[in-house]
Short mmCIF file of C-alpha atoms in Angstrom, two decimals:
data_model
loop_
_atom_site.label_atom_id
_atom_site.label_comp_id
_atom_site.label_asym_id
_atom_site.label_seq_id
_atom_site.Cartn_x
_atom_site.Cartn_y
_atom_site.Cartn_z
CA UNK A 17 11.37 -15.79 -11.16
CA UNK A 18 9.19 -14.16 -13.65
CA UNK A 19 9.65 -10.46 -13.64
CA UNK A 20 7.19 -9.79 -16.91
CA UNK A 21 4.23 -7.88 -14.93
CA UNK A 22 1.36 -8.24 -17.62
CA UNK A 23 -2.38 -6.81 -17.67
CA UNK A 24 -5.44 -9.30 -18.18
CA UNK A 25 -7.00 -7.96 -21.53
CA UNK A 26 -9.39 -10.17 -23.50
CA UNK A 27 -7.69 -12.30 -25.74
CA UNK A 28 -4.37 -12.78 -22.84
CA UNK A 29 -2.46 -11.12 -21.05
CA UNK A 30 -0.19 -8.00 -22.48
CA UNK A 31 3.21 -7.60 -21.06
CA UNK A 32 4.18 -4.21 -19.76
CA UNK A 33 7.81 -5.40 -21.01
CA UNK A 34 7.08 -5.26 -24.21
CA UNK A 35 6.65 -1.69 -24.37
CA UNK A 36 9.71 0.19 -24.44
CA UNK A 37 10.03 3.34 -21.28
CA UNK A 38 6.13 2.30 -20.90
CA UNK A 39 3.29 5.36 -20.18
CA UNK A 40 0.13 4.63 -18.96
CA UNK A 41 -2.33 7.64 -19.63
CA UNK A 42 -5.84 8.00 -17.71
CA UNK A 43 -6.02 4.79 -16.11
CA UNK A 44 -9.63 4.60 -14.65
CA UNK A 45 -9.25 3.12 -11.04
CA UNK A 46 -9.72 -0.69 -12.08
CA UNK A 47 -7.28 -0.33 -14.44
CA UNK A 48 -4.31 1.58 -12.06
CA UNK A 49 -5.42 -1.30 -9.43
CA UNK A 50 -4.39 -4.12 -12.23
CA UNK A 51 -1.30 -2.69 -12.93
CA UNK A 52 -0.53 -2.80 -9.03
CA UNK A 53 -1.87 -5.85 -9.12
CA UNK A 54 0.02 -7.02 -12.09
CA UNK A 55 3.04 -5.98 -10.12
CA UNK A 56 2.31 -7.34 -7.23
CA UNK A 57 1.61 -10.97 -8.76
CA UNK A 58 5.08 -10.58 -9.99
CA UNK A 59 6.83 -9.32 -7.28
CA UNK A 60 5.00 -10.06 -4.32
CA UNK A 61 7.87 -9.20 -1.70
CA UNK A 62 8.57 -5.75 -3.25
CA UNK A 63 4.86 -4.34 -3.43
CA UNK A 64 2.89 -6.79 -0.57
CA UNK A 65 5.95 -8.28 1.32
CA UNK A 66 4.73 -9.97 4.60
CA UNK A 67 7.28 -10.28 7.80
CA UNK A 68 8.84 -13.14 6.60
CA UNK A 69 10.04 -10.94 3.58
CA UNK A 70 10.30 -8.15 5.43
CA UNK A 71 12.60 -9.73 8.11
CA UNK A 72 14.63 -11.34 5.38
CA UNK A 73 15.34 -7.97 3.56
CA UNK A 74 16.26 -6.04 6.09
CA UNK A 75 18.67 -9.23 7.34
CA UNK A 76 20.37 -8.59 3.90
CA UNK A 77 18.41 -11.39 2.46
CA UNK A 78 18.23 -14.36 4.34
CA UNK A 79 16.76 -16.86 3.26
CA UNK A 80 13.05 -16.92 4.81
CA UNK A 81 11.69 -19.66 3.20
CA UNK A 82 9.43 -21.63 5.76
CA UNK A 83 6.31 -20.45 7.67
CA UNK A 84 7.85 -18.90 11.50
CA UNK A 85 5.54 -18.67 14.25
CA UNK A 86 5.21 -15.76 16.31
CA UNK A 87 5.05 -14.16 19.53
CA UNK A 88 1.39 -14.15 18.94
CA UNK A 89 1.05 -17.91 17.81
CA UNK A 90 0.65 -16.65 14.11
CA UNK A 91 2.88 -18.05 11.37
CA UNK A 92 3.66 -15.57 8.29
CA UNK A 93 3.59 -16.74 4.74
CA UNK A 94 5.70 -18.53 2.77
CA UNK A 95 8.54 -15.98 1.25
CA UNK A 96 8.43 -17.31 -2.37
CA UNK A 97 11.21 -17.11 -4.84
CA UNK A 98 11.34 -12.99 -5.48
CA UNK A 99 12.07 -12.74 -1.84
CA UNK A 100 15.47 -11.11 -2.73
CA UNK A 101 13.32 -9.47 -5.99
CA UNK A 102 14.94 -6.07 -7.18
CA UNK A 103 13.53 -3.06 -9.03
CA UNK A 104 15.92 -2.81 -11.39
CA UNK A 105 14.90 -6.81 -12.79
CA UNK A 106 11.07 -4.67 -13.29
CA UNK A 107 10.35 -2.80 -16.18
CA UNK A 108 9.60 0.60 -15.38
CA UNK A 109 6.36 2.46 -15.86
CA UNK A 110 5.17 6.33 -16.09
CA UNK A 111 1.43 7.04 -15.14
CA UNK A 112 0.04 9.93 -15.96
CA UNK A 113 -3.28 9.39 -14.16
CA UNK A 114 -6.27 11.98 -12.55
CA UNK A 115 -6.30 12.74 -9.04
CA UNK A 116 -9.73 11.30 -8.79
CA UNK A 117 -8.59 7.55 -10.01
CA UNK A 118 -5.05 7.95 -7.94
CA UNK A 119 -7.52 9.25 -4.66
CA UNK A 120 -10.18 5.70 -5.07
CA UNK A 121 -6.95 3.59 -5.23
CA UNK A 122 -5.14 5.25 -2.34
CA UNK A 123 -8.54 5.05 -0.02
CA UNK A 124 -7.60 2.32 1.42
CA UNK A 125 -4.54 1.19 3.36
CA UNK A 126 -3.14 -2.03 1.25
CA UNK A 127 -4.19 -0.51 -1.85
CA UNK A 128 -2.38 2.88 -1.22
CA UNK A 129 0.79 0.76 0.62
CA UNK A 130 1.07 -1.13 -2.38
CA UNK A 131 1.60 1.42 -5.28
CA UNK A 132 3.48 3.43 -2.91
CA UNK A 133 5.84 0.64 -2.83
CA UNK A 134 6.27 1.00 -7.18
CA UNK A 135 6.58 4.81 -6.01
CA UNK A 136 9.24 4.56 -3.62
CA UNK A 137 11.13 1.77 -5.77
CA UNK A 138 11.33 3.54 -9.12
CA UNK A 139 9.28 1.04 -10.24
CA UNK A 140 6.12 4.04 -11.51
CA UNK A 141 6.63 7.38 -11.95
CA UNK A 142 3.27 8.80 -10.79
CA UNK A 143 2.17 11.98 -12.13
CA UNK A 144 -1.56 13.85 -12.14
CA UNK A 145 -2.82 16.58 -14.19
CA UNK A 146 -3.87 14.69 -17.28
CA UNK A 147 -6.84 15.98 -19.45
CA UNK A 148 -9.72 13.46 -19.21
CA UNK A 149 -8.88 10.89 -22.76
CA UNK A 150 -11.69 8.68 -23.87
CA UNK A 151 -10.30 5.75 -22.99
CA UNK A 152 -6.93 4.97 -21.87
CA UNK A 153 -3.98 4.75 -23.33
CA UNK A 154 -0.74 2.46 -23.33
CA UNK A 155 2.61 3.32 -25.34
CA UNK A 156 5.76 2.81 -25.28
CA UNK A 157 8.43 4.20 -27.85
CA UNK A 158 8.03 1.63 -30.59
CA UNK A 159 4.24 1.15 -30.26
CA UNK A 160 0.85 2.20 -28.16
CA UNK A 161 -2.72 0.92 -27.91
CA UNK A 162 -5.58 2.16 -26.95
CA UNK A 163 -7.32 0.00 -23.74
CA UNK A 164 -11.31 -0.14 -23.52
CA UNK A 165 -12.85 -0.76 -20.60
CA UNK A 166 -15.77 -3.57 -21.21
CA UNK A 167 -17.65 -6.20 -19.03
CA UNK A 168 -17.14 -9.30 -19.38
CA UNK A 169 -20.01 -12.30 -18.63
CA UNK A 170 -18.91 -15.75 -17.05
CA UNK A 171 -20.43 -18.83 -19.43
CA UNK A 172 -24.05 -18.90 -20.27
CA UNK A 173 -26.37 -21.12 -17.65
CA UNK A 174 -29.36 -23.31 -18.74
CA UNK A 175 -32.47 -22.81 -16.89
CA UNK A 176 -35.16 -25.85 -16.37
CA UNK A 177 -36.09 -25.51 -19.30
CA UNK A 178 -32.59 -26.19 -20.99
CA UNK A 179 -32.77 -22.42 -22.19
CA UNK A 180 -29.49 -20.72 -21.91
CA UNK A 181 -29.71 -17.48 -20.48
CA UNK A 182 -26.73 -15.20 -19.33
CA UNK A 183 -25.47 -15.45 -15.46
CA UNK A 184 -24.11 -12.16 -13.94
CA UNK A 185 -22.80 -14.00 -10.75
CA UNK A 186 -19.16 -13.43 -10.52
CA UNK A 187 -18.69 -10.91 -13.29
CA UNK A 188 -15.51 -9.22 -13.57
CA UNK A 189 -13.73 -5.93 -15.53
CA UNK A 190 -11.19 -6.49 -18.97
CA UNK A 191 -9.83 -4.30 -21.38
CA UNK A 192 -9.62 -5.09 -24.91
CA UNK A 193 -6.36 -3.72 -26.73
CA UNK A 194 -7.17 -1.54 -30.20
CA UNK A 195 -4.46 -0.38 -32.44
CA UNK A 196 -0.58 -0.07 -32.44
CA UNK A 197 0.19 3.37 -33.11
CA UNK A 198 4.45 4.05 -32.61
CA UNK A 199 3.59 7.92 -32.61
CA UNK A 200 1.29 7.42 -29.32
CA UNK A 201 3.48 8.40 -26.89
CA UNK A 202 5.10 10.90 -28.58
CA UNK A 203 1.50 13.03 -28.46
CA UNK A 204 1.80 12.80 -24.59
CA UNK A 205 5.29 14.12 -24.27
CA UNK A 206 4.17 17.42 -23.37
CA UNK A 207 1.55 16.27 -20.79
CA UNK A 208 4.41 14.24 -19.16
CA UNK A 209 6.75 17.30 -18.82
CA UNK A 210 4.30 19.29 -17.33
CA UNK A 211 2.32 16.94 -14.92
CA UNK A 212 3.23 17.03 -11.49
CA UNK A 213 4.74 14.45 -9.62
CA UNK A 214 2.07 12.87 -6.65
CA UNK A 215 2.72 12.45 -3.56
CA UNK A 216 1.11 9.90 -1.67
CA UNK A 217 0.36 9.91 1.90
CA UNK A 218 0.16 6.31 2.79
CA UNK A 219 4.11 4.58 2.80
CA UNK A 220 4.77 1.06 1.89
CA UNK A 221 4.53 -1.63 4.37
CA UNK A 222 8.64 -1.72 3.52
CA UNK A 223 9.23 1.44 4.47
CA UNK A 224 6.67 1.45 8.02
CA UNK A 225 8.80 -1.54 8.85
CA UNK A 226 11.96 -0.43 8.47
CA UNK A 227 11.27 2.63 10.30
CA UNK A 228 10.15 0.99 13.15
CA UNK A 229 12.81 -1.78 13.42
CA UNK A 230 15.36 1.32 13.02
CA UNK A 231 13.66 3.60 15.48
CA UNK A 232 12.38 0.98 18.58
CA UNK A 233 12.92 -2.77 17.30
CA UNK A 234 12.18 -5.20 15.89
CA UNK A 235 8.99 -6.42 17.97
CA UNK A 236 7.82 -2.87 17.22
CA UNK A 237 8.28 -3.29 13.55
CA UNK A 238 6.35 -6.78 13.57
CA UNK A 239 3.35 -5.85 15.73
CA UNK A 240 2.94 -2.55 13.60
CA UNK A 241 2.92 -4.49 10.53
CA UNK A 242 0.48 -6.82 12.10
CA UNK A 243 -1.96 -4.41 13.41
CA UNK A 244 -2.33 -2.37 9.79
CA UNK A 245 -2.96 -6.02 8.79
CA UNK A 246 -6.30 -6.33 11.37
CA UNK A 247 -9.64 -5.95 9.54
CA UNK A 248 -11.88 -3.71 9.29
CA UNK A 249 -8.22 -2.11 6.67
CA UNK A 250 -7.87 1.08 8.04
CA UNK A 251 -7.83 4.21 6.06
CA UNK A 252 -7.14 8.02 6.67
CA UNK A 253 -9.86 9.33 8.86
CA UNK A 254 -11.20 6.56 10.67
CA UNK A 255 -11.30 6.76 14.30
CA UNK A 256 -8.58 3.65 14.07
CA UNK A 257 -6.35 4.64 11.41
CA UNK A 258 -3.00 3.52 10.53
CA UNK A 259 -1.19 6.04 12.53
CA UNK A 260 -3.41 5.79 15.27
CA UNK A 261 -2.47 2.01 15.15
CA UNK A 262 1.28 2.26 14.38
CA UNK A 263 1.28 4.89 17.53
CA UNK A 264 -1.09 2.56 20.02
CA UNK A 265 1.46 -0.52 19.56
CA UNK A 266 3.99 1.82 20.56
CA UNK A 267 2.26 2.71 23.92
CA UNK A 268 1.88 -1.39 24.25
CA UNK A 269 4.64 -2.19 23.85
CA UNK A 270 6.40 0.61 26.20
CA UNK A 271 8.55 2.46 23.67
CA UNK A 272 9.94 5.58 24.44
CA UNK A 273 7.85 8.85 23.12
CA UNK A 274 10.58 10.54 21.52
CA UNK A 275 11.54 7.52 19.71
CA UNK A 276 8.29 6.43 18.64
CA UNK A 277 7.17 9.73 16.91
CA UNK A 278 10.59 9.96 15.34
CA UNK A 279 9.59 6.07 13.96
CA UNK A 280 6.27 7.26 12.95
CA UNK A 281 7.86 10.46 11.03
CA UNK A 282 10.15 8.31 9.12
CA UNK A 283 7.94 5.98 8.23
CA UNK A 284 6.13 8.71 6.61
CA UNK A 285 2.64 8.06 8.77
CA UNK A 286 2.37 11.64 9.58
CA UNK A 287 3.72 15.02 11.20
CA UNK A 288 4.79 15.41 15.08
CA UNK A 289 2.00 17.20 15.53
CA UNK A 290 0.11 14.59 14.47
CA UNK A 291 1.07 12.33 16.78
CA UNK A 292 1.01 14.80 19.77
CA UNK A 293 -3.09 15.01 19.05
CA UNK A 294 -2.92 11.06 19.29
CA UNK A 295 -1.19 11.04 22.36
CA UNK A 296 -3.23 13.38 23.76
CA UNK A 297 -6.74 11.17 22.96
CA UNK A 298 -5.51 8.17 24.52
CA UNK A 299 -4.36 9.81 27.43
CA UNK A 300 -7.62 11.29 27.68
CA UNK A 301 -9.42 8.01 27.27
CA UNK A 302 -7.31 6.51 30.11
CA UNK A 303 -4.97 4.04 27.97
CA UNK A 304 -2.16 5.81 28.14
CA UNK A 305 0.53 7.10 30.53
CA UNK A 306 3.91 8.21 31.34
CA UNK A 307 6.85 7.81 33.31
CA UNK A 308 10.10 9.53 33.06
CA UNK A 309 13.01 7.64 32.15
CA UNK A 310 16.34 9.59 33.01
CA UNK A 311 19.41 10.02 30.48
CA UNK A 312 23.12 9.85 31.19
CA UNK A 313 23.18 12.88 29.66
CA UNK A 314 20.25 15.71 28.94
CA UNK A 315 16.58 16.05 29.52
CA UNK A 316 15.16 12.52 30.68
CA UNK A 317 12.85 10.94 28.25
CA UNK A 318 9.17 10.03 28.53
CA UNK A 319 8.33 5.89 28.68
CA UNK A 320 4.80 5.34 26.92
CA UNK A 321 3.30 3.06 29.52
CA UNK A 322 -0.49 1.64 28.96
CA UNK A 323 -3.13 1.90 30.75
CA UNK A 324 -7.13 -0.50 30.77
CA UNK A 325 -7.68 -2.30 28.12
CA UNK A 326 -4.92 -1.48 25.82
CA UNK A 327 -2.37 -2.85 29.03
CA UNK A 328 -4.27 -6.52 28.80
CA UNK A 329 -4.18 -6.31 24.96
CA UNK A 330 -2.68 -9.10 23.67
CA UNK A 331 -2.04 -8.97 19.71
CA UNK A 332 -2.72 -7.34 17.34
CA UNK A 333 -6.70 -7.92 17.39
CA UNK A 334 -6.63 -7.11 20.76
CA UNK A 335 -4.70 -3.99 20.30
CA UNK A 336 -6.88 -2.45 17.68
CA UNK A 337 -10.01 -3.26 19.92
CA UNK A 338 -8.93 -1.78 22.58
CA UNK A 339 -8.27 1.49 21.02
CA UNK A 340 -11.50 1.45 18.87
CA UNK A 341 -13.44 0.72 22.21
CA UNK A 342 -11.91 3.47 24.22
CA UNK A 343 -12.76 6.14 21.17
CA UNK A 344 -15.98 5.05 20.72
#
């Protein structure tokens, strides 16, 4: 397993690895989504892991290694060879980054789930309050380069007339690397000590599934995982968001209320109160209800039980349209 993350600049690839405690100052957004990315491509079951790897981690690492089918006749990917990948094999990486670039990366759900994972792993240190730099700037303590942004053209076409003129179709974004400056990151060590650490709002898809699985159970855990999977990808603020999602599988799927907002808590979706205006909507809209489920000993606990469409949902499609249809 390769576990050498590198960024596409023209010319190849540079490795993260080879610079030493690595800082990445004023990434624009393309450029903090390659370094996910670059992650991700190395690690896939650490930053993107489906169920299979999900499953197999929280098993204590069995071995997950061909497709499984479902409950809902789907079959999750392949675990690959970094199934049982750890943080510490990664090299590490500080980012002191805008709030602007860190807020167009975190938009949407994958995108934020994914460098929440580096977040929550040790992987990147995220931090925001930089001053706006020209262009960015990677160092580590034995060297640092400067990255510019540039376009870059796929080969010239010929026309009918055997003219070659430029094609735009499929362009893409690169980064060419100038200089190798060992004093770079020393010029940033006061920016670093004073930058505050960010917090992201969106969790990694580890950490919703574990939650879950902990919380209610494991066919919680899956269909939750499944649902933030459904397109349209949800984001904060849409009428279907991930919480409203994570909390609407619940009510499928008949958990308990009390555990289902303590799931959603730890798995960082959102407040109690949060949830309490979500439970509150889809009573309204007639897809949920309650029944009162009593306890050896204390209070007796509420049952989520659901009601129309989102009782004859079946999967995770279903699920999501169901709940968009009754907000709507």
């Amino acid at each position: 397993m390769s576990t050498d993350p590198a960024l596409p600049l023209a010319g190849g690839a540079a490795s993260i690895r080879e610079f030493d405690d690595p800082l990445l100052v004023d990434p624009t957004p393309a450029l903090l989504t390659a370094v996910v990315e670059a992650y991700r491509a190395t690690a896939p079951s650490l930053v993107d892991p489906d169920l299979a790897a999900l499953r197999a981690a929280a098993d204590g690492g069995a071995d997950g290694g061909a497709d499984t089918a479902d409950g809902d006749g789907t079959a999750d990917r392949t675990v690959g060879p970094d199934s049982l990948a750890s943080p510490s094999d990664l090299p590490t990486l500080t980012v002191l980054a805008n709030d602007d670039a860190v807020d167009a990366v975190t938009a949407r759900f994958h995108s934020a789930s994914r460098l929440a994972a580096l977040v929550e792993a040790g992987v990147c240190r995220l931090l925001t309050g930089v001053e706006p730099q020209p262009n960015a700037v990677l160092a580590g303590r034995s060297t640092g380069c400067v990255l510019v942004e540039r376009e870059e053209c796929v080969p010239a076409e010929r026309d009918g007339d055997e003219h070659e003129r430029p094609s735009r179709e499929g362009d893409g974004r690169g980064w060419v690397r100038l200089g190798a400056e060992p004093s770079l990151r020393e010029r940033y060590a006061r920016s670093v000590a004073e930058a505050d650490e960010r917090r992201l709002r969106t969790p990694s898809r580890s950490r919703v599934y574990g939650a879950f699985r902990e919380r209610c159970d494991e066919a919680v855990a899956a269909d939750v995982i499944r649902t933030l999977d459904v397109d349209p990808e949800p984001s904060e603020g849409e009428a279907v968001g991930p919480r409203v999602r994570a909390y609407a599988v619940g009510v499928r799927r008949g958990a308990l209320d009390h555990a289902l907002r303590r799931a959603c808590e730890d798995a960082g979706l959102g407040s109690r109160a949060t949830f309490t205006r979500i439970k509150k909507d889809l009573r309204d809209r007639g897809l949920l209800a309650t029944e009162s489920v009593p306890q050896p000993v204390g209070r007796p606990r509420e049952r989520l039980v659901a009601r129309g469409a989102l009782a004859d949902a079946e999967g995770a499609d279903a699920v999501v349209a169901a709940v968009r249809d009754g907000r709507e």
